[in-house]
Amino acid sequence: GESVGLHLPTLSVQEGDNSIINCAYSNSASDYFIWYKQESGKGPQFIIDIRSNMDKRQGQRVTVLLNKTVKHLSLQIAATQPGDSAVYFCAEKTRSSASKIIFGSGTRLSIRP
Amino acid sequence: EADIYQTPRYLVIGTGKKITLECSQTMGHDKMYWYQQDPGMELHLIHYSYGVNSTEKGDLSSESTVSRIRTEHFPLTLESARPSHTSQYLCASRQADTQYFGPGTRLTVL
């Protein structure tokens, strides 16, 4: 079956350092991946996405890398700030489930001052 | 960016009560979703809709029902609330491949 999972449930990073959050997926038919950020008491917020025909996409302070060979994607946050503290989810969509986006379990990112 | 609204934000009720969680969006998105989420955990899809008069059950059986009479409105109803329904309920709508989430309703059933 389809599954999306994260390697680490928690990540602690020094303020100013770069953060890397990893995610593994199992369905090679997945064609679209999304990273969400969820702050305490709020709904998930879209951060960045990437399609399967790409291996890298950059946004403002964030970069998503996709390695289809090992079914792995990562979210890199540059110069991590206190406001980056949240739970981060990766999600995937496959061509066979056009209306469903599958979410993995989250990684909690905490920032050390 | 989509505007998704959910009411109430917090609800505490007794077992056996019937409740409706409201969700509305103002962007005219056809696809809408309801998820259940325990704190810090993954999202579980409970219902979704392709458009007006279209509803489908998701992966999690939550003993709830939905309706989609209008594009902008997608309410979720629990006919008889139980303590096992205590959770956060997130509504989302979708434009192209991107989902936009509401702020959630935190439900506690005593």
CSV table of C-alpha atoms in Angstrom, one decimal, chain A residues 32 34 36 38 41-44 46 49 51 89 93 98-101 103-105 108, chain B residues 9 31 33 35 37 41-43 45 48 50 59 88 90 94 97-99 101-103:
chain,number,residue,atom,x,y,z
A,32,TYR,CA,3.6,15.1,-6.6
A,34,ILE,CA,4.2,18.6,-0.7
A,36,TYR,CA,3.5,21.4,5.1
A,38,GLN,CA,1.9,23.1,11.2
A,41,GLY,CA,-3.1,25.1,17.4
A,42,LYS,CA,-3.3,25.8,13.7
A,43,GLY,CA,-4.0,23.9,10.5
A,44,PRO,CA,-1.1,22.8,8.2
A,46,PHE,CA,1.7,24.8,2.5
A,49,ASP,CA,5.9,21.4,-3.5
A,51,ARG,CA,6.7,17.2,-9.0
A,89,PHE,CA,4.7,17.0,7.3
A,93,LYS,CA,-0.2,12.4,-4.4
A,98,ALA,CA,-6.2,11.8,-7.9
A,99,SER,CA,-8.4,13.2,-5.1
A,100,LYS,CA,-6.4,11.9,-2.1
A,101,ILE,CA,-3.2,13.3,-0.7
A,103,PHE,CA,0.2,12.5,4.7
A,104,GLY,CA,3.1,11.1,6.7
A,105,SER,CA,3.6,11.4,10.4
A,108,ARG,CA,8.7,18.4,15.3
B,9,ARG,CA,-12.7,26.4,17.1
B,31,LYS,CA,-12.6,19.6,-3.9
B,33,TYR,CA,-11.7,17.4,2.7
B,35,TYR,CA,-9.2,15.1,8.3
B,37,GLN,CA,-5.6,14.6,13.7
B,41,MET,CA,0.3,13.0,14.6
B,42,GLU,CA,-0.4,12.4,11.0
B,43,LEU,CA,-3.7,13.4,9.3
B,45,LEU,CA,-8.8,11.4,5.8
B,48,TYR,CA,-13.9,14.2,0.9
B,50,TYR,CA,-15.4,16.4,-5.6
B,59,ASP,CA,-9.7,5.9,5.1
B,88,GLN,CA,-8.7,17.9,16.1
B,90,LEU,CA,-9.2,19.9,10.0
B,94,ARG,CA,-8.0,22.1,-3.0
B,97,ASP,CA,-2.7,19.9,-6.4
B,98,THR,CA,-2.4,22.1,-3.4
B,99,GLN,CA,-4.6,21.8,-0.3
B,101,PHE,CA,-6.3,24.0,5.5
B,102,GLY,CA,-8.6,25.7,7.9
B,103,PRO,CA,-7.6,26.4,11.5
